[in-house]
Amino acid sequence: MINTEHVFALVAAAGSGTRLGFDTPKAFVELRGRTLLERSLDALAESQSVGHAIVLVSPDMRQRAEDIIKHPENKLAWAPMGVGIELGGSERVDSVYAGLLKVQPLAAGRPDSLVLIHDAARCLVPPRLVSEVVTAAGDAPSGAIPVVPVADTIKVIEPLGVPTGHTTARLDGAERVLSTPPRSTLRAAQTPQVFRLDQLLDANERYLNAMEIGSAHPTEKHGLDSVREATDDASLMEMAGYEVVAVPGHHLAMKITTEMDYRVAEMLLDGREN
Ligand code: CTP
Ligand code: MG
């Protein structure tokens, strides 16, 4: 059994939700009467696998986030899980790192504490998936992530480049297909992603240092193109050489990114609550 006292959650909520297109930050968008942030915290609390959660928000979100986490009904619903607020950063990786620096003193003396990172935008995540990933991470050398098979055939592409005699304006926005990785070897990564605190800090620091070197020497080739592309936390762990274990995810852990995702989430929720 994992001691939840040593499991800290970081809820990445500092994004603006540009692609969703609402006039409020995505974490505060309501889905059937409850915000994505509240629903994400509901799932983490219900999993009974998290001791303390830190919500990462942008400065303009802070007051509303405070109101949400201090609301007596929410406090009651989430207890005994504690919830705090911290300021995130301009990119998701900056938000997560800001949260990690707050976890460090809370986990003092326990470098083997687990850090669970969850996108507020994946607010329908089943509590059971949360506990399964935490358990797997506790058994793994470095951490675990939920993944699902991909339905589409995935292509590796490159820019089409300077138009040749054969290309016309009608190919605007088109790309060149380079190759097709075998679909059976591909998975889509979800959150929560759970890692050992000491290793996750190391992986984040190495990544941020590499970024800094890259931006100080923009003309030198440091192979940083792929580093900049890091779109989840596991990729930082992989780059640092840590072994990441993938466990079966769940379609309800989908990320609400576009309006269509939001409509799908409404339907999934209706189906779940009926
Ligand atoms: N996130 C964050 N800090 C950032 C950017 C994103 O904590 N600087 C969080 C978002 O709040 C979201 C999660 O990371 O819960 C996944 O990011 P994404 O789906 O891209 O959300 P947004 O960045 O808000 O959306 P968009 O890219 O469409 O603006
Ligand atoms: Mg984003």
Short mmCIF file of C-alpha atoms and ligand atoms in Angstrom, two decimals:
data_model
loop_
_atom_site.label_atom_id
_atom_site.label_comp_id
_atom_site.label_asym_id
_atom_site.label_seq_id
_atom_site.Cartn_x
_atom_site.Cartn_y
_atom_site.Cartn_z
CA MET A 1 0.00 0.00 0.00
CA ILE A 2 1.27 3.48 -0.93
CA ASN A 3 1.36 5.95 1.93
CA THR A 4 -0.62 8.85 0.43
CA GLU A 5 1.24 11.26 2.73
CA HIS A 6 4.14 10.85 0.31
CA VAL A 7 2.10 11.39 -2.87
CA PHE A 8 1.91 14.99 -4.09
CA ALA A 9 -0.25 16.04 -7.02
CA LEU A 10 0.49 18.94 -9.33
CA VAL A 11 -2.58 20.04 -11.26
CA ALA A 12 -1.51 21.94 -14.37
CA ALA A 13 -4.22 24.58 -14.77
CA ALA A 14 -2.31 27.72 -15.81
CA GLY A 15 -3.14 27.55 -19.52
CA SER A 16 -5.58 29.90 -21.17
CA GLY A 17 -7.41 27.37 -23.33
CA THR A 18 -6.92 29.21 -26.61
CA ARG A 19 -7.98 26.25 -28.75
CA LEU A 20 -11.13 25.71 -26.70
CA GLY A 21 -11.99 29.33 -27.37
CA PHE A 22 -14.09 30.23 -24.31
CA ASP A 23 -13.59 33.68 -22.81
CA THR A 24 -12.49 32.21 -19.48
CA PRO A 25 -9.34 30.16 -18.71
CA LYS A 26 -10.00 26.51 -19.53
CA ALA A 27 -9.72 25.27 -15.92
CA PHE A 28 -12.65 27.54 -14.98
CA VAL A 29 -14.86 26.46 -17.86
CA GLU A 30 -17.91 24.66 -16.48
CA LEU A 31 -18.87 21.22 -17.70
CA ARG A 32 -22.45 20.45 -16.68
CA GLY A 33 -22.25 22.93 -13.81
CA ARG A 34 -18.83 22.09 -12.34
CA THR A 35 -15.50 23.56 -13.47
CA LEU A 36 -12.85 21.38 -15.10
CA LEU A 37 -10.55 22.22 -12.17
CA GLU A 38 -13.10 21.08 -9.59
CA ARG A 39 -13.82 17.89 -11.50
CA SER A 40 -10.09 17.10 -11.72
CA LEU A 41 -9.68 17.63 -7.98
CA ASP A 42 -12.81 15.52 -7.35
CA ALA A 43 -11.16 12.62 -9.19
CA LEU A 44 -7.82 12.99 -7.38
CA ALA A 45 -9.54 13.11 -3.98
CA GLU A 46 -11.82 10.20 -4.80
CA SER A 47 -8.83 8.07 -5.81
CA GLN A 48 -7.67 8.21 -2.18
CA SER A 49 -4.13 8.09 -3.55
CA VAL A 50 -3.03 11.71 -3.08
CA GLY A 51 -2.07 13.42 0.18
CA HIS A 52 -1.70 16.96 -1.07
CA ALA A 53 -2.52 18.68 -4.35
CA ILE A 54 -1.04 21.92 -5.67
CA VAL A 55 -2.97 23.72 -8.40
CA LEU A 56 -0.82 25.74 -10.81
CA VAL A 57 -2.53 28.85 -12.14
CA SER A 58 -1.67 32.07 -13.95
CA PRO A 59 -1.64 35.33 -11.91
CA ASP A 60 -5.03 36.44 -13.24
CA MET A 61 -6.56 33.10 -12.20
CA ARG A 62 -5.33 33.18 -8.64
CA GLN A 63 -8.28 34.81 -6.88
CA ARG A 64 -10.92 32.60 -8.46
CA ALA A 65 -8.81 29.51 -7.81
CA GLU A 66 -8.49 30.53 -4.14
CA ASP A 67 -12.27 30.94 -3.93
CA ILE A 68 -12.75 27.47 -5.41
CA ILE A 69 -10.35 25.66 -3.11
CA LYS A 70 -11.59 27.50 -0.02
CA HIS A 71 -15.25 26.80 -0.74
CA PRO A 72 -16.50 24.77 2.27
CA GLU A 73 -18.32 22.20 0.12
CA ASN A 74 -15.20 21.58 -1.95
CA LYS A 75 -12.98 21.35 1.15
CA LEU A 76 -15.34 18.78 2.58
CA ALA A 77 -15.52 16.85 -0.68
CA TRP A 78 -11.74 16.74 -1.09
CA ALA A 79 -10.72 16.03 2.54
CA PRO A 80 -8.44 14.56 3.72
CA MET A 81 -6.56 15.61 0.55
CA GLY A 82 -5.13 19.10 1.11
CA VAL A 83 -5.25 21.57 -1.79
CA GLY A 84 -3.03 24.62 -2.34
CA ILE A 85 -2.47 27.17 -5.12
CA GLU A 86 0.80 28.25 -6.73
CA LEU A 87 1.68 30.38 -9.70
CA GLY A 88 2.62 28.44 -12.82
CA GLY A 89 4.66 29.73 -15.74
CA SER A 90 4.34 30.65 -19.38
CA GLU A 91 4.75 27.09 -20.70
CA ARG A 92 3.35 23.93 -19.18
CA VAL A 93 6.86 22.73 -18.32
CA ASP A 94 7.44 25.99 -16.37
CA SER A 95 4.20 25.46 -14.46
CA VAL A 96 5.18 21.92 -13.50
CA TYR A 97 8.67 23.00 -12.45
CA ALA A 98 7.23 25.81 -10.29
CA GLY A 99 5.08 23.16 -8.60
CA LEU A 100 8.01 20.81 -8.10
CA LEU A 101 9.93 23.53 -6.26
CA LYS A 102 6.98 23.80 -3.86
CA VAL A 103 6.76 20.05 -3.36
CA GLN A 104 10.46 19.78 -2.47
CA PRO A 105 10.21 21.29 1.05
CA LEU A 106 6.89 19.53 1.72
CA ALA A 107 8.54 16.21 0.95
CA ALA A 108 11.63 17.02 2.99
CA GLY A 109 13.63 13.92 3.78
CA ARG A 110 11.61 11.72 1.42
CA PRO A 111 13.26 11.90 -2.03
CA ASP A 112 11.30 8.75 -2.91
CA SER A 113 8.02 10.68 -2.60
CA LEU A 114 5.83 10.37 -5.67
CA VAL A 115 4.74 13.36 -7.74
CA LEU A 116 1.56 12.98 -9.76
CA ILE A 117 1.12 15.47 -12.58
CA HIS A 118 -2.35 15.92 -13.99
CA ASP A 119 -3.80 18.20 -16.65
CA ALA A 120 -6.83 20.06 -15.29
CA ALA A 121 -8.15 19.63 -18.83
CA ARG A 122 -8.45 15.83 -18.29
CA CYS A 123 -11.22 16.34 -15.78
CA LEU A 124 -13.17 13.12 -16.41
CA VAL A 125 -10.27 10.88 -15.44
CA PRO A 126 -11.64 7.89 -13.51
CA PRO A 127 -10.43 7.89 -9.86
CA ARG A 128 -9.56 4.24 -10.32
CA LEU A 129 -7.11 5.09 -13.12
CA VAL A 130 -5.45 7.59 -10.78
CA SER A 131 -4.91 4.95 -8.11
CA GLU A 132 -3.72 2.41 -10.67
CA VAL A 133 -1.05 4.76 -12.03
CA VAL A 134 0.10 5.69 -8.51
CA THR A 135 0.39 2.02 -7.56
CA ALA A 136 2.30 1.20 -10.76
CA ALA A 137 4.65 4.15 -10.19
CA GLY A 138 5.33 2.92 -6.66
CA ASP A 139 6.36 -0.46 -8.08
CA ALA A 140 8.36 0.98 -11.02
CA PRO A 141 11.97 2.22 -10.83
CA SER A 142 11.08 5.79 -11.84
CA GLY A 143 7.44 6.21 -12.64
CA ALA A 144 4.39 5.26 -14.67
CA ILE A 145 2.03 6.85 -17.18
CA PRO A 146 -1.36 5.86 -18.63
CA VAL A 147 -1.46 5.24 -22.39
CA VAL A 148 -4.08 4.20 -24.92
CA PRO A 149 -3.62 2.64 -28.37
CA VAL A 150 -3.95 5.05 -31.30
CA ALA A 151 -6.80 4.55 -33.73
CA ASP A 152 -5.41 6.54 -36.64
CA THR A 153 -2.32 5.70 -38.67
CA ILE A 154 0.34 8.21 -37.55
CA LYS A 155 2.64 9.86 -40.13
CA VAL A 156 6.02 11.51 -39.62
CA ILE A 157 5.99 14.68 -41.71
CA GLU A 158 8.29 17.56 -42.71
CA PRO A 159 7.56 20.92 -44.32
CA LEU A 160 6.89 20.69 -48.03
CA GLY A 161 9.59 23.31 -48.54
CA VAL A 162 10.10 25.70 -51.45
CA PRO A 163 7.43 25.07 -54.04
CA THR A 164 8.74 23.25 -57.09
CA GLY A 165 7.23 23.51 -60.53
CA HIS A 166 4.75 20.86 -59.53
CA THR A 167 3.35 22.55 -56.43
CA THR A 168 0.69 25.18 -56.66
CA ALA A 169 -1.06 27.50 -54.22
CA ARG A 170 -3.56 24.70 -53.81
CA LEU A 171 -0.93 22.86 -51.72
CA ASP A 172 -0.79 25.70 -49.18
CA GLY A 173 -0.72 24.14 -45.73
CA ALA A 174 0.30 20.74 -47.10
CA GLU A 175 3.24 18.77 -45.69
CA ARG A 176 5.49 15.99 -46.99
CA VAL A 177 5.01 12.52 -45.52
CA LEU A 178 8.35 11.00 -44.50
CA SER A 179 7.36 7.70 -42.94
CA THR A 180 4.76 5.66 -41.08
CA PRO A 181 5.76 4.15 -37.71
CA PRO A 182 4.03 0.81 -37.15
CA ARG A 183 0.80 1.61 -35.32
CA SER A 184 1.13 -1.38 -32.99
CA THR A 185 4.21 0.30 -31.43
CA LEU A 186 2.44 3.64 -30.82
CA ARG A 187 0.44 4.81 -27.80
CA ALA A 188 -1.18 8.12 -26.87
CA ALA A 189 0.01 9.36 -23.47
CA GLN A 190 -2.50 10.69 -20.94
CA THR A 191 -2.25 12.04 -17.40
CA PRO A 192 -1.91 11.53 -14.47
CA GLN A 193 1.78 10.78 -14.92
CA VAL A 194 3.51 9.76 -11.69
CA PHE A 195 7.25 9.83 -10.97
CA ARG A 196 9.72 9.75 -8.10
CA LEU A 197 10.33 13.30 -6.89
CA ASP A 198 14.15 13.20 -6.93
CA GLN A 199 14.32 11.82 -10.47
CA LEU A 200 11.61 14.14 -11.79
CA LEU A 201 13.45 17.16 -10.37
CA ASP A 202 16.68 15.96 -11.98
CA ALA A 203 14.95 15.42 -15.35
CA ASN A 204 13.31 18.86 -15.22
CA GLU A 205 16.54 20.61 -14.29
CA ARG A 206 18.48 18.91 -17.06
CA TYR A 207 15.81 19.84 -19.57
CA LEU A 208 15.59 23.47 -18.45
CA ASN A 209 19.41 23.77 -18.49
CA ALA A 210 19.52 22.33 -22.01
CA MET A 211 16.89 24.85 -23.07
CA GLU A 212 18.92 27.68 -21.56
CA ILE A 213 22.09 26.57 -23.36
CA GLY A 214 20.07 26.26 -26.55
CA SER A 215 18.67 29.78 -26.34
CA ALA A 216 22.09 31.25 -25.43
CA HIS A 217 23.61 29.64 -28.55
CA PRO A 218 20.78 29.65 -31.04
CA THR A 219 23.07 29.00 -34.03
CA GLU A 220 24.78 25.95 -32.54
CA LYS A 221 23.29 22.54 -33.10
CA HIS A 222 22.44 20.96 -29.75
CA GLY A 223 19.76 18.65 -31.01
CA LEU A 224 17.37 20.84 -29.08
CA ASP A 225 14.59 20.80 -31.61
CA SER A 226 13.26 17.65 -30.04
CA VAL A 227 13.96 18.96 -26.52
CA ARG A 228 11.78 22.02 -27.13
CA GLU A 229 9.02 19.80 -28.34
CA ALA A 230 8.59 18.06 -24.97
CA THR A 231 4.82 17.94 -24.57
CA ASP A 232 4.52 15.77 -21.50
CA ASP A 233 6.47 15.06 -18.34
CA ALA A 234 7.40 11.52 -19.27
CA SER A 235 9.38 12.80 -22.25
CA LEU A 236 11.66 14.72 -19.87
CA MET A 237 12.19 11.53 -17.87
CA GLU A 238 12.95 9.59 -21.06
CA MET A 239 15.46 12.25 -22.22
CA ALA A 240 17.20 12.00 -18.84
CA GLY A 241 17.49 8.23 -19.22
CA TYR A 242 14.90 7.13 -16.64
CA GLU A 243 12.69 4.16 -17.38
CA VAL A 244 9.03 5.07 -17.74
CA VAL A 245 6.46 2.30 -17.42
CA ALA A 246 3.24 2.60 -19.46
CA VAL A 247 0.01 1.16 -18.04
CA PRO A 248 -3.40 0.97 -19.73
CA GLY A 249 -5.15 4.36 -19.71
CA HIS A 250 -8.85 5.10 -20.14
CA HIS A 251 -10.82 6.99 -22.79
CA LEU A 252 -12.36 9.15 -20.04
CA ALA A 253 -8.88 10.57 -19.34
CA MET A 254 -9.14 12.39 -22.70
CA LYS A 255 -7.89 15.96 -22.78
CA ILE A 256 -10.46 18.66 -23.47
CA THR A 257 -8.61 20.72 -26.05
CA THR A 258 -11.15 21.79 -28.66
CA GLU A 259 -14.85 22.58 -28.64
CA MET A 260 -15.53 19.16 -30.09
CA ASP A 261 -13.72 17.54 -27.13
CA TYR A 262 -15.90 19.64 -24.83
CA ARG A 263 -19.08 18.41 -26.54
CA VAL A 264 -17.81 14.82 -26.35
CA ALA A 265 -17.03 15.29 -22.65
CA GLU A 266 -20.60 16.52 -22.06
CA MET A 267 -21.95 13.40 -23.73
CA LEU A 268 -19.58 11.09 -21.84
CA LEU A 269 -20.57 12.73 -18.59
CA ASP A 270 -24.27 12.38 -19.37
CA GLY A 271 -23.68 8.71 -20.13
CA ARG A 272 -21.71 8.23 -16.92
CA GLU A 273 -24.25 9.91 -14.67
CA ASN A 274 -27.35 8.31 -16.18
N1 CTP B 1 -0.92 24.44 -18.64
C1 CTP B 1 -0.24 24.98 -17.55
N2 CTP B 1 0.64 26.03 -17.75
C2 CTP B 1 0.85 26.52 -18.98
C3 CTP B 1 0.17 25.96 -20.09
C4 CTP B 1 -0.70 24.90 -19.89
O1 CTP B 1 -0.44 24.55 -16.42
N3 CTP B 1 1.69 27.55 -19.12
C5 CTP B 1 -1.89 23.36 -18.40
C6 CTP B 1 -3.28 23.69 -18.94
O2 CTP B 1 -3.98 24.49 -18.00
C7 CTP B 1 -3.88 22.33 -19.19
C8 CTP B 1 -2.67 21.43 -19.41
O3 CTP B 1 -1.51 22.19 -19.08
O4 CTP B 1 -4.64 21.84 -18.11
C9 CTP B 1 -2.60 20.93 -20.83
O5 CTP B 1 -2.39 22.02 -21.73
P1 CTP B 1 -3.38 22.44 -22.91
O6 CTP B 1 -4.41 21.41 -23.12
O7 CTP B 1 -2.53 22.88 -24.03
O8 CTP B 1 -4.17 23.69 -22.27
P2 CTP B 1 -4.01 25.22 -22.63
O9 CTP B 1 -2.57 25.57 -22.79
O10 CTP B 1 -4.80 25.97 -21.63
O11 CTP B 1 -4.77 25.27 -24.04
P3 CTP B 1 -4.27 25.96 -25.39
O12 CTP B 1 -2.93 25.34 -25.72
O13 CTP B 1 -5.35 25.63 -26.39
O14 CTP B 1 -4.17 27.45 -25.10
MG MG B 2 -1.37 24.68 -24.37
#
